[in-house]
Coordinates of C-alpha atoms in Angstrom, one line a residue:
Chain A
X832 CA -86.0 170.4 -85.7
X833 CA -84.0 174.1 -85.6
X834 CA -81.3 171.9 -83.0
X835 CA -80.9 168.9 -85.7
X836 CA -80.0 171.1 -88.3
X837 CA -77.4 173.0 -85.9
X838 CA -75.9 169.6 -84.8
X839 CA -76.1 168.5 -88.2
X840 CA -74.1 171.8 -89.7
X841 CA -71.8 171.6 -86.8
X842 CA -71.0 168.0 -87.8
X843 CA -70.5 168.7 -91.4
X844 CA -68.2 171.9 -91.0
X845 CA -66.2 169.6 -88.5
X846 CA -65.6 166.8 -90.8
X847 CA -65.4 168.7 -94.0
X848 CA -63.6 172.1 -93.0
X849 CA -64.1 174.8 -95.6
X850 CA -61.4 176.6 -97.2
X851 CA -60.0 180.0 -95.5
X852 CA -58.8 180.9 -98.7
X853 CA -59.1 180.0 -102.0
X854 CA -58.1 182.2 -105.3
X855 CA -57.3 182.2 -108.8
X856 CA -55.0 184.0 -110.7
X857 CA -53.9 185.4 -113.7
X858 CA -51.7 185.2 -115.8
X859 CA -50.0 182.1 -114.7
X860 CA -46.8 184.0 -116.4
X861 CA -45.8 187.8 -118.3
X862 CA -42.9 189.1 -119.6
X863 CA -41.8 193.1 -120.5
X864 CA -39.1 194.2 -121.5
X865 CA -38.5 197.8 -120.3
X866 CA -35.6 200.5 -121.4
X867 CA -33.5 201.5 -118.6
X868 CA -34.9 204.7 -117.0
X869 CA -38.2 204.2 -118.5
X870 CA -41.4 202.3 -116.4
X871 CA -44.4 200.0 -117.7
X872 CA -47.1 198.2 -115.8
X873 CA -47.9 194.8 -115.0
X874 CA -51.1 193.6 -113.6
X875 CA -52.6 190.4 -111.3
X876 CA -55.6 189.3 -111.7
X877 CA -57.3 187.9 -108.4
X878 CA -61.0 185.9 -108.5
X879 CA -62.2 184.9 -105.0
X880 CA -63.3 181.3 -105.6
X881 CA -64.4 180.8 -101.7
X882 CA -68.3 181.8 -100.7
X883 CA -66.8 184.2 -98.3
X884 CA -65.2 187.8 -98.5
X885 CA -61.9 187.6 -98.3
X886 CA -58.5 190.5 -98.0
X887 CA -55.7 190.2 -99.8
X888 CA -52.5 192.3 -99.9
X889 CA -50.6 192.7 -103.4
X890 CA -46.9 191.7 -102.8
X891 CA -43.8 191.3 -105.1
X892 CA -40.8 188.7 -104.0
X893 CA -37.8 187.8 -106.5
X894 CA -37.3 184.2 -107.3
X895 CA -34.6 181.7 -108.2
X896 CA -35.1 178.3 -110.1
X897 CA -33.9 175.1 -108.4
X898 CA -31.3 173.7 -110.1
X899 CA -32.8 169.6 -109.5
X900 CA -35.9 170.4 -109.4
X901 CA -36.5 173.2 -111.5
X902 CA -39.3 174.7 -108.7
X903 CA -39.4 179.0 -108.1
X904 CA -37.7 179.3 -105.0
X905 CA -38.6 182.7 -103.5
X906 CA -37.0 185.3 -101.3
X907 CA -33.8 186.0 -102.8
X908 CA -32.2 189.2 -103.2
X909 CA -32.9 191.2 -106.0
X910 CA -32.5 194.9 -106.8
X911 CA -35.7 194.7 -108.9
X912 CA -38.0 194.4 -106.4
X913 CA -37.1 198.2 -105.1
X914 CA -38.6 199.3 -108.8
X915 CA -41.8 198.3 -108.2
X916 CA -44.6 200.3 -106.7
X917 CA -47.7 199.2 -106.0
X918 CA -51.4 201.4 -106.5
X919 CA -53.6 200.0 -104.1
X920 CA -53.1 199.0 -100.5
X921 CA -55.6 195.7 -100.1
X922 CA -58.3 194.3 -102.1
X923 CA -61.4 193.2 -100.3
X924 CA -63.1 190.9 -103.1
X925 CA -66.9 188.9 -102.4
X926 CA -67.5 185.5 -103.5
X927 CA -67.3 185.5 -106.7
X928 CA -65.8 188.6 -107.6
X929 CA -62.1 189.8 -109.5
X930 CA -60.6 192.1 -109.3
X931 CA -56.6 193.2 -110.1
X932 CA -53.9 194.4 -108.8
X933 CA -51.4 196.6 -110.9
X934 CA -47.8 196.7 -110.2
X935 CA -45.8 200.0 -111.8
X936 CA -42.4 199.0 -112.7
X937 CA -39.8 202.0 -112.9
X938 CA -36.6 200.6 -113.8
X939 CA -33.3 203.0 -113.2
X940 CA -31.5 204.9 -115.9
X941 CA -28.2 203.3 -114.7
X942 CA -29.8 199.4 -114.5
X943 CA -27.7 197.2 -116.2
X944 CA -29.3 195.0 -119.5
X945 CA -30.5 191.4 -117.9
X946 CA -33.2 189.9 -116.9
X947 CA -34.8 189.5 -113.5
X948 CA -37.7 186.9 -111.9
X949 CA -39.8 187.9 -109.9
X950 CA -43.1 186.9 -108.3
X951 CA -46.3 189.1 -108.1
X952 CA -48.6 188.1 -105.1
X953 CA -51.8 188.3 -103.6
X954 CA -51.3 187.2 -100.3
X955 CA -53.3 186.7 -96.4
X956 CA -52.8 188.0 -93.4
X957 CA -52.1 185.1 -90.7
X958 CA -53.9 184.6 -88.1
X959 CA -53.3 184.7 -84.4
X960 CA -52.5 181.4 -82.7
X961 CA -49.7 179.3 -81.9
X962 CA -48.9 178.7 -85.7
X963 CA -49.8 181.5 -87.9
X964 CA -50.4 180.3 -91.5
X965 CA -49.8 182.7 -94.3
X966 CA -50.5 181.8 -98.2
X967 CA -49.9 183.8 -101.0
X968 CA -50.5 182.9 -104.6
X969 CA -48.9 184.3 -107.8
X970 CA -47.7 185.2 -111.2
X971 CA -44.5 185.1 -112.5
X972 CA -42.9 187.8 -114.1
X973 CA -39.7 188.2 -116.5
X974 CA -38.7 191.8 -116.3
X975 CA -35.7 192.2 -119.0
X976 CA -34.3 195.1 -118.3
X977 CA -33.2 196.2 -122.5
X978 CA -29.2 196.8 -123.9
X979 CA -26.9 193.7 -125.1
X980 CA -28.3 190.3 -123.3
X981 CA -25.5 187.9 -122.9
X982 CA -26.3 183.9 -122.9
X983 CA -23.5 181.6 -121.9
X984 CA -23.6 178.3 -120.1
X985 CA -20.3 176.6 -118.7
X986 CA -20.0 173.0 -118.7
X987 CA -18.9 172.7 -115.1
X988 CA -19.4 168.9 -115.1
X989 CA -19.3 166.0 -117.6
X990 CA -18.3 162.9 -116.1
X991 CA -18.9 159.3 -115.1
X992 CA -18.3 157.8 -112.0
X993 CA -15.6 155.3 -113.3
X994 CA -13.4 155.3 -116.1
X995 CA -13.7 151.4 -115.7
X996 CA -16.6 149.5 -115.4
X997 CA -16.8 146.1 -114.1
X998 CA -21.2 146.2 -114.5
X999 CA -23.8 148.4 -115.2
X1000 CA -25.0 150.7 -115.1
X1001 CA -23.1 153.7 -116.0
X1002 CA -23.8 156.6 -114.5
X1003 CA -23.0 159.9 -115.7
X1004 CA -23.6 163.7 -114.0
X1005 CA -24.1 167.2 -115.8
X1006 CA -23.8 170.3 -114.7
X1007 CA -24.4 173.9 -116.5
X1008 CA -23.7 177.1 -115.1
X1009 CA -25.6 180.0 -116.1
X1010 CA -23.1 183.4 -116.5
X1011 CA -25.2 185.1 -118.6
X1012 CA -27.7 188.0 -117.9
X1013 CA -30.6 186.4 -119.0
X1014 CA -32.2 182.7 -119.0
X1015 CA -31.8 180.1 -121.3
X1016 CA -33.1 176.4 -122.0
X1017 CA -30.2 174.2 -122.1
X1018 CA -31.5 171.1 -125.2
X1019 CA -29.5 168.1 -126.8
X1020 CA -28.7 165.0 -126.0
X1021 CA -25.8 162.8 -124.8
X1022 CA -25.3 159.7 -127.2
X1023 CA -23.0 156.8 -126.2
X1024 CA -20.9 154.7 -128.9
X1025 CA -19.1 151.5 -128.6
X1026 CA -16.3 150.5 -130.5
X1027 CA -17.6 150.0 -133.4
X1028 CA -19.4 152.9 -133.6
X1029 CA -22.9 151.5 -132.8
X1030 CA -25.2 153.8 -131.1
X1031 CA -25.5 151.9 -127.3
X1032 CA -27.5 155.0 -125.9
X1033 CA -29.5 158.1 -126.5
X1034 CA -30.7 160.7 -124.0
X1035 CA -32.4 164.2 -124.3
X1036 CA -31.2 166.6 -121.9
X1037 CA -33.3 168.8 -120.7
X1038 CA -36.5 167.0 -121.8
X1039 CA -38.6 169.2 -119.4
X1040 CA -37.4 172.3 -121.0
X1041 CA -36.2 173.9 -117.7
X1042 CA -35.2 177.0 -117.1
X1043 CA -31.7 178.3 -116.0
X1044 CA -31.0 181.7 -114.6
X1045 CA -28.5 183.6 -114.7
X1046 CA -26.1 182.8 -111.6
X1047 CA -27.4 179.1 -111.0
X1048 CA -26.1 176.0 -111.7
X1049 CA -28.4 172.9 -114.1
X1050 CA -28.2 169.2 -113.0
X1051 CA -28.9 166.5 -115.0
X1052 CA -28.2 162.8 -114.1
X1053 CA -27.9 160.2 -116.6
X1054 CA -27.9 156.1 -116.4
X1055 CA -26.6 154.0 -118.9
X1056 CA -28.2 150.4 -118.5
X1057 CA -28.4 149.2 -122.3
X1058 CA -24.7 147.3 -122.2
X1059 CA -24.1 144.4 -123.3
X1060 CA -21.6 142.4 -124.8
X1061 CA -21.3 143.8 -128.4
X1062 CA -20.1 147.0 -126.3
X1063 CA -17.2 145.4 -124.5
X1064 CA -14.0 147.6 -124.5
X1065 CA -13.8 151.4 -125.0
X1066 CA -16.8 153.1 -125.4
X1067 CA -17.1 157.0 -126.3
X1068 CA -20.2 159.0 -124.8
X1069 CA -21.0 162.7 -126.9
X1070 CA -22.9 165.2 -125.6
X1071 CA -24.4 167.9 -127.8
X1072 CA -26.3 170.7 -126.1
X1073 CA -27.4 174.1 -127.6
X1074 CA -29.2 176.8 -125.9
X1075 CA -30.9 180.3 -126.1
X1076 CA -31.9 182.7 -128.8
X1077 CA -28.0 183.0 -130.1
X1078 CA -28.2 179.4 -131.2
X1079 CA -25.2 178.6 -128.7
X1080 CA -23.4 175.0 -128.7
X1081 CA -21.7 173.1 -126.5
X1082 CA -20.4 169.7 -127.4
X1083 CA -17.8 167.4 -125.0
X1084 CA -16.6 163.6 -125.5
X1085 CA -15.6 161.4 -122.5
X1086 CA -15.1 157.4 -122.9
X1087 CA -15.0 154.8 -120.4
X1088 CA -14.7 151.2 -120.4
X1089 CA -16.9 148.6 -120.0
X1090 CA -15.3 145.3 -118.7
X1091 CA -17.9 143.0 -116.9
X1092 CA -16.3 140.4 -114.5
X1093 CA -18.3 137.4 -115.4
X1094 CA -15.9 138.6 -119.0
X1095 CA -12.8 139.0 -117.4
X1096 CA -13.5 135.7 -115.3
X1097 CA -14.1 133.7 -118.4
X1098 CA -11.3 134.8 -119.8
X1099 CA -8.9 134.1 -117.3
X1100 CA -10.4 130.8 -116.9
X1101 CA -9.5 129.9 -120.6
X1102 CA -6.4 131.3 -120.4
X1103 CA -5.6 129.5 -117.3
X1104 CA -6.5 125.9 -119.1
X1105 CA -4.4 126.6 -121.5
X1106 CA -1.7 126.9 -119.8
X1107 CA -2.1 124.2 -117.8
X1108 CA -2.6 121.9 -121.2
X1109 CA 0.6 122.9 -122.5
X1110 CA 2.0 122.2 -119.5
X1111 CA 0.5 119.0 -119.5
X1112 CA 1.4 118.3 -122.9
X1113 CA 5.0 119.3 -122.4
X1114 CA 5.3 116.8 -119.2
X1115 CA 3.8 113.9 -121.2
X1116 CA 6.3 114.7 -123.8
Chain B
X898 CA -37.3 192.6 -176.4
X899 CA -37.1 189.4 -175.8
X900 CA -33.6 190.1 -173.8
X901 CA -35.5 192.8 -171.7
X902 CA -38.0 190.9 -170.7
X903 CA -36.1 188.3 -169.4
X904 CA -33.4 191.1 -167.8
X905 CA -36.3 192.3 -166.5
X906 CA -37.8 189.3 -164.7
X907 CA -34.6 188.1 -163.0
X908 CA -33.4 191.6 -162.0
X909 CA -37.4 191.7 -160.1
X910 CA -36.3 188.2 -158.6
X911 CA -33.5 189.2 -157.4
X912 CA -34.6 192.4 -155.1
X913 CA -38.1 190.9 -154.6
X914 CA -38.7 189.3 -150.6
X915 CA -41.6 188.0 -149.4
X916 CA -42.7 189.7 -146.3
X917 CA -41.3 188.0 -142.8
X918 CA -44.5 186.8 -140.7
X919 CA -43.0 186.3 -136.9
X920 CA -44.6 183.6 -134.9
X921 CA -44.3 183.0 -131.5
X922 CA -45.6 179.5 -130.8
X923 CA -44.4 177.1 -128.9
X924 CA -45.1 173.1 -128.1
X925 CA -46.4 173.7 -125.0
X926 CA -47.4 177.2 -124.7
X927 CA -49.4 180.1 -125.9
X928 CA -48.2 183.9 -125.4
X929 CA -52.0 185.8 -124.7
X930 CA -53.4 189.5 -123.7
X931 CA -56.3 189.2 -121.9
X932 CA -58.8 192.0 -122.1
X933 CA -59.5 192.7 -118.5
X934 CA -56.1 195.1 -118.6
X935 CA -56.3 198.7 -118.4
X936 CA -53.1 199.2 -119.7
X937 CA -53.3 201.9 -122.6
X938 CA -51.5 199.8 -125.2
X939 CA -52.5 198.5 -128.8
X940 CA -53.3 195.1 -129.1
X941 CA -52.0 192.9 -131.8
X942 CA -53.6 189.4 -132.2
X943 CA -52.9 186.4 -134.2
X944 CA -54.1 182.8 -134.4
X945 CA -51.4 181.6 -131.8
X946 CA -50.6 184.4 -129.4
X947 CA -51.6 188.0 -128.6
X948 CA -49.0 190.1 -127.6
X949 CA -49.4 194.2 -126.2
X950 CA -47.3 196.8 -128.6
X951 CA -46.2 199.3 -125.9
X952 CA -44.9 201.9 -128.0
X953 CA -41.8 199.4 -129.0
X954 CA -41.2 196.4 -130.3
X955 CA -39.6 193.3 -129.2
X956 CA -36.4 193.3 -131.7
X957 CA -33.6 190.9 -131.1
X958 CA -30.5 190.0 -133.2
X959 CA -27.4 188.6 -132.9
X960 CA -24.5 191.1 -132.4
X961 CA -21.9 188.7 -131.6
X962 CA -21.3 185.3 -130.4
X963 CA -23.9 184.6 -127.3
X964 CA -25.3 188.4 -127.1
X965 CA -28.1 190.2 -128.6
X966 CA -29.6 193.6 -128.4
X967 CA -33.3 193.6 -126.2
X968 CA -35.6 196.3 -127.4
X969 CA -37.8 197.5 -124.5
X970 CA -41.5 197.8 -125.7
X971 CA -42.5 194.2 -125.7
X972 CA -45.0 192.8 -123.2
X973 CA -47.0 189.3 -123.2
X974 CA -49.2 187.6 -120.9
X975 CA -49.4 183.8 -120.8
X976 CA -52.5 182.3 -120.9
X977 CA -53.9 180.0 -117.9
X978 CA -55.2 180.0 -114.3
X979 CA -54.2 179.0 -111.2
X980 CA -56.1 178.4 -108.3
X981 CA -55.2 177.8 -104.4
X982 CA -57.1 177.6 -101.8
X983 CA -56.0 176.7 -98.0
X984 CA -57.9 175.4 -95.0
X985 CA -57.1 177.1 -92.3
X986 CA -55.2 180.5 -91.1
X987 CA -53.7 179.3 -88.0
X988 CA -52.9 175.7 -86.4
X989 CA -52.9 174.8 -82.6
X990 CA -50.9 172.6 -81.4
X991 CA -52.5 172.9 -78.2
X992 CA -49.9 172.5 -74.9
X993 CA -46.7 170.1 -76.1
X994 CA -45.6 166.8 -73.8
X995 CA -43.1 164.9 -73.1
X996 CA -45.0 161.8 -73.9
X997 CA -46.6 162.0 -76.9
X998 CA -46.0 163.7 -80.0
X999 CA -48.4 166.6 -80.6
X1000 CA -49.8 166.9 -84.5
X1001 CA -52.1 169.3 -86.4
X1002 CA -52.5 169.4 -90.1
X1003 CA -54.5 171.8 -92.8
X1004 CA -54.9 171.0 -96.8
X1005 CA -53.4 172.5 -99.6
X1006 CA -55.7 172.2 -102.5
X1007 CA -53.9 173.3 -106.5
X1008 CA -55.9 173.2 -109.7
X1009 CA -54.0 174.4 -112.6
X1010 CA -54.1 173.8 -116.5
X1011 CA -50.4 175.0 -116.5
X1012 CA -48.5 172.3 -118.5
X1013 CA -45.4 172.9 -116.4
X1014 CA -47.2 171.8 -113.5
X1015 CA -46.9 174.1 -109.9
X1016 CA -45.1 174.0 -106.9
X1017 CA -46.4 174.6 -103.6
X1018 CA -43.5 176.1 -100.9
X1019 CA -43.6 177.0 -97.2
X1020 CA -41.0 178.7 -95.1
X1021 CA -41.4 180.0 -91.4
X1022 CA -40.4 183.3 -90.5
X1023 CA -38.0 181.7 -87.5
X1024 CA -38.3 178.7 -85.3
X1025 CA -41.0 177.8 -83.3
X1026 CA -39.8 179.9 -80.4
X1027 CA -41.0 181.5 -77.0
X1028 CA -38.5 184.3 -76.7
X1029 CA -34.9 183.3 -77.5
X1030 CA -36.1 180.1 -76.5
X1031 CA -37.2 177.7 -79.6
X1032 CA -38.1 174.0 -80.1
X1033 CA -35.5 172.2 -81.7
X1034 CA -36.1 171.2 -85.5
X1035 CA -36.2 167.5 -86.1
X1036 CA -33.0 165.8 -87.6
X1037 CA -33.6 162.5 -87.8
X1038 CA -36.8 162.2 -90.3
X1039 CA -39.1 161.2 -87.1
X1040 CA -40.4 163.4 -84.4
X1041 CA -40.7 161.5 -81.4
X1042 CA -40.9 160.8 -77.7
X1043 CA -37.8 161.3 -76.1
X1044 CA -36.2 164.2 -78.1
X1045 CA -37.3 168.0 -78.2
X1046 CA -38.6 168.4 -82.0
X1047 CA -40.3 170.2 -84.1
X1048 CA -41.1 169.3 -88.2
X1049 CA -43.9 169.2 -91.0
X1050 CA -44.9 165.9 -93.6
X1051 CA -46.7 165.4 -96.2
X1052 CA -49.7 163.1 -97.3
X1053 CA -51.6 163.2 -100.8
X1054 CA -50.2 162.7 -104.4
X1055 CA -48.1 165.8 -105.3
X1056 CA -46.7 165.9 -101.2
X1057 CA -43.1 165.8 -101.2
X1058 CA -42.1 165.1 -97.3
X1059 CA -42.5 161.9 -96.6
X1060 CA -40.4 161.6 -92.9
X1061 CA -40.7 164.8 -90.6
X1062 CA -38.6 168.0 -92.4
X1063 CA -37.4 171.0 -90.6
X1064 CA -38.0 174.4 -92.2
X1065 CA -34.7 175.5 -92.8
X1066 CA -35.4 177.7 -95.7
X1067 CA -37.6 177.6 -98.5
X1068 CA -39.0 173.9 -98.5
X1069 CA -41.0 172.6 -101.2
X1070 CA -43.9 170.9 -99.6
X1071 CA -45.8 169.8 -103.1
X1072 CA -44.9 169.7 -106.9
X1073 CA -46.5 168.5 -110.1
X1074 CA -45.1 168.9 -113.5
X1075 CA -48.1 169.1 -115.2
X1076 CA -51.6 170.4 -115.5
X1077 CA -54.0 169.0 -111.9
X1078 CA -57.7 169.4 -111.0
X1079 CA -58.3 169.9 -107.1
X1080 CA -55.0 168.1 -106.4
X1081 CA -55.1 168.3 -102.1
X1082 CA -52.4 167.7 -100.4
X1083 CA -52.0 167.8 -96.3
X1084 CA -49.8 168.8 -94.5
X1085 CA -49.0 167.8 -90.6
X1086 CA -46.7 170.0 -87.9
X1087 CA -45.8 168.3 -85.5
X1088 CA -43.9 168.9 -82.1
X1089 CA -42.4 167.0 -78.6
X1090 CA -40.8 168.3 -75.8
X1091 CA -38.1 166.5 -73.4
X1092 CA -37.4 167.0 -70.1
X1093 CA -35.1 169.9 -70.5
X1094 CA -37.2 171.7 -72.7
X1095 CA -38.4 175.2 -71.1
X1096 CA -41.4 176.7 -70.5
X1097 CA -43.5 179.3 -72.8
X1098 CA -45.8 180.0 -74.6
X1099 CA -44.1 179.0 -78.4
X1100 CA -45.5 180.5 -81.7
X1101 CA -44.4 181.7 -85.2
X1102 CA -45.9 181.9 -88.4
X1103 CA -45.3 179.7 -91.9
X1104 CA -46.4 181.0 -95.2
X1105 CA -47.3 179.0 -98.3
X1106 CA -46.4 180.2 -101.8
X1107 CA -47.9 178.7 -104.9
X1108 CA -46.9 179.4 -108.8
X1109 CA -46.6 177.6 -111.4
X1110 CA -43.1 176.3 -112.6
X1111 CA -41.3 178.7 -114.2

């Protein structure tokens, strides 16, 4: 009976493998804003959701945002990493248990007013063997250093494809570069006109409310599909964006053309009979 | 008396203000404290966010076109969990041949009631290497017979790699944009030698980061 049960665990561990590692954490996200030369603390709280006891290590990494797909991409440089300090080596948390780490932030005298993005960890040692498989988990944190914060986007790119366009759909890029010192959430939409001043399109930008950071650029890729023939000729497209806490605006106009073949066709075709019936007419005259 | 009375009234009206209650609400978000923090701070609550008065206060206003002045002081915690969990802490991918294409996989499981969803990165600390000797990362979107490469996939919902990737860099393995329960995704290594490949014993280590989206 003793060797059923063995086989039987055996079997059920190999088909259903148990989770190495499995924690929660808060807070998903903190902010603090700390006077230059002065220090705060920021804390991680860790809960060990496996049945297990399990180490983890407290570690700190900067981050940048991806510009498509708006995702913390870690281990980039950042000065701010070297003002944090951390109080306890390891945690060794039972099943069940939390526990936090705390991180003691000591920003210089001489740092400069901005804001910096960082990520605070608890992480696992790998183990030996031919791929070693790390994991870390963590909370994101907006340091702002305090002084004069400086929001500015640059519109690096508004444009279409074509200035002429023989069918749909338009398509239309946007990029936003951030030189500010601190992030901002780029909103508005781009609003496409015909001729006669109809509204062919609407799009929010931004409708995900992504961040920018300072020093990276903001994509956004627009299609135009809703043309038809009321919107033959010249047609203007708008785009209205404002961003961050200074209530910032940028507006641009472009225009394009919208000229579909099967039009152009047609209209060659009647031109063409008519020639050809004057010059009938005139011969028969 | 009449006259005074009136005088009176508007000249109360006009140096009269009704006090300024700041909210800091959001569609999508809540700013909280949590309790569990040891941090020697006054705690300041409201029926939308809690925020921790560190001897300052979070003061902004507009000094010029695009700038402001940032108080230091302020400090808020955003409410929600997230929760990872992994199923192994090393892979084998046993001795590699130049006939078949060696694989081994682990899961990746998120849960998260973030409403910006998570994202779920891996990056190696160098190539899968024996000395200064590596195995070639995969170009082409298939690891096969034939070619000396190394790559990862993915397989589940949130997986983003859908042909063999290298790991040059950071790679974003999984994503959501919103809140998941138990989302698993898997993720498969896989490696093949050719004939000019050189002997070793090949090794290095990937770690996976998971946050929510910023």
């Amino acid at each position: 009976m003793k060797k059923t049960i063995t086989i039987l665990l055996f079997i059920f561990f190999l088909f259903f493998p148990q989770d190495i590692f499995a924690l929660s954490i808060f807070p998903l996200r903190q902010t603090v804003v700390i006077n230059p030369g002065e220090s705060s603390q920021v804390e991680l709280l860790v809960k060990n959701e496996k049945d297990e006891t399990v180490e983890i290590l407290p570690e700190v990494d900067a981050f940048t945002i991806d510009g498509q797909s708006g995702a913390a991409i870690f281990g980039v440089d950042d000065v701010a990493v070297s003002w944090i300090n951390l109080s306890n080596e390891s945690l060794v948390l039972e099943p069940g248990e939390d526990s936090g780490f705390v991180f003691s932030v000591q920003v210089p005298a001489n740092a400069e007013p901005g804001t910096h993005y960082l990520g605070l960890f608890a992480k696992t040692i790998p183990s030996e063997g031919q791929i070693g498989v790390g994991s870390r988990v963590g909370s994101l944190l907006f340091l702002h250093v305090a002084g004069t914060i400086k929001e500015q986007l640059i519109r690096q790119d508004f444009s279409s494809d074509e200035r002429i366009y023989f069918s749909k759909p338009v398509e239309l890029k946007l990029k936003l570069e951030n030189v500010g010192t601190t992030h901002v959430v780029p909103e508005g939409r781009i609003i496409v006109k015909n001729l006669f001043g109809d509204v062919v399109d609407d799009m929010a930008i931004n409708p995900n409310k992504r961040k920018v950071v300072p020093h990276t650029s903001w994509h956004g890729e627009y299609t135009i599909e809703s043309l038809d023939l009321k919107d033959l000729g010249p047609n203007k497209i708008q785009l209205v964006l404002n961003y961050g806490m200074t209530n910032q605006v940028i507006t641009e106009s472009i225009s394009f053309w919208y000229l579909p073949t099967w039009v152009i066709l047609s209209i060659l075709g009647v031109f063409l009979t008519v020639i050809v019936l004057v010059m009938l007419l005139r011969h028969k005259q | 008396m009449r006259f005074i009375i009136i005088f009176t009234t508007i000249l109360f009206s006009l140096f009269w203000t009704e006090p300024l209650y700041s909210e800091m609400t959001g569609g999508n978000y809540e700013i909280y404290g949590d309790v569990f923090s040891f941090v020697d701070t006054s705690y300041s609550t409201s029926t939308d966010y809690g925020i921790y008065d560190s001897g300052g206060e979070f003061f902004a206003t507009s000094t010029s076109g695009g700038t402001y002045e940032l108080r230091g002081g302020f400090q808020a915690l955003e409410k929600g969990f997230l929760s990872f969990s992994i199923s192994s802490s090393s892979l084998n991918l046993g001795t590699l041949s130049t006939t078949a294409v060696a694989n081994s996989s682990l899961n990746a499981n998120i849960s998260t009631d973030s409403e910006t969803g998570y994202s779920l990165t891996v990056v190696e600390d160098g190539n899968l290497r024996s000395g200064a000797n590596d195995i070639d990362d995969v170009l082409d979107g298939t690891v096969s017979v034939g070619d000396e490469e190394y790559g990862i996939r993915t397989s589940g919902t949130d997986g983003l790699l859908s042909s063999d990737t290298a790991m040059d860099g950071t790679i974003t393995v999984a994503s959501a944009s919103g809140q998941v329960t138990s989302r698993n995704t898997e993720v498969i290594f896989s490696a093949v030698i050719d004939t000019g490949s050189i002997a070793g014993s090949y090794s290095h280590v990937v770690t996976f980061t998971a946050t929510v989206n910023p």
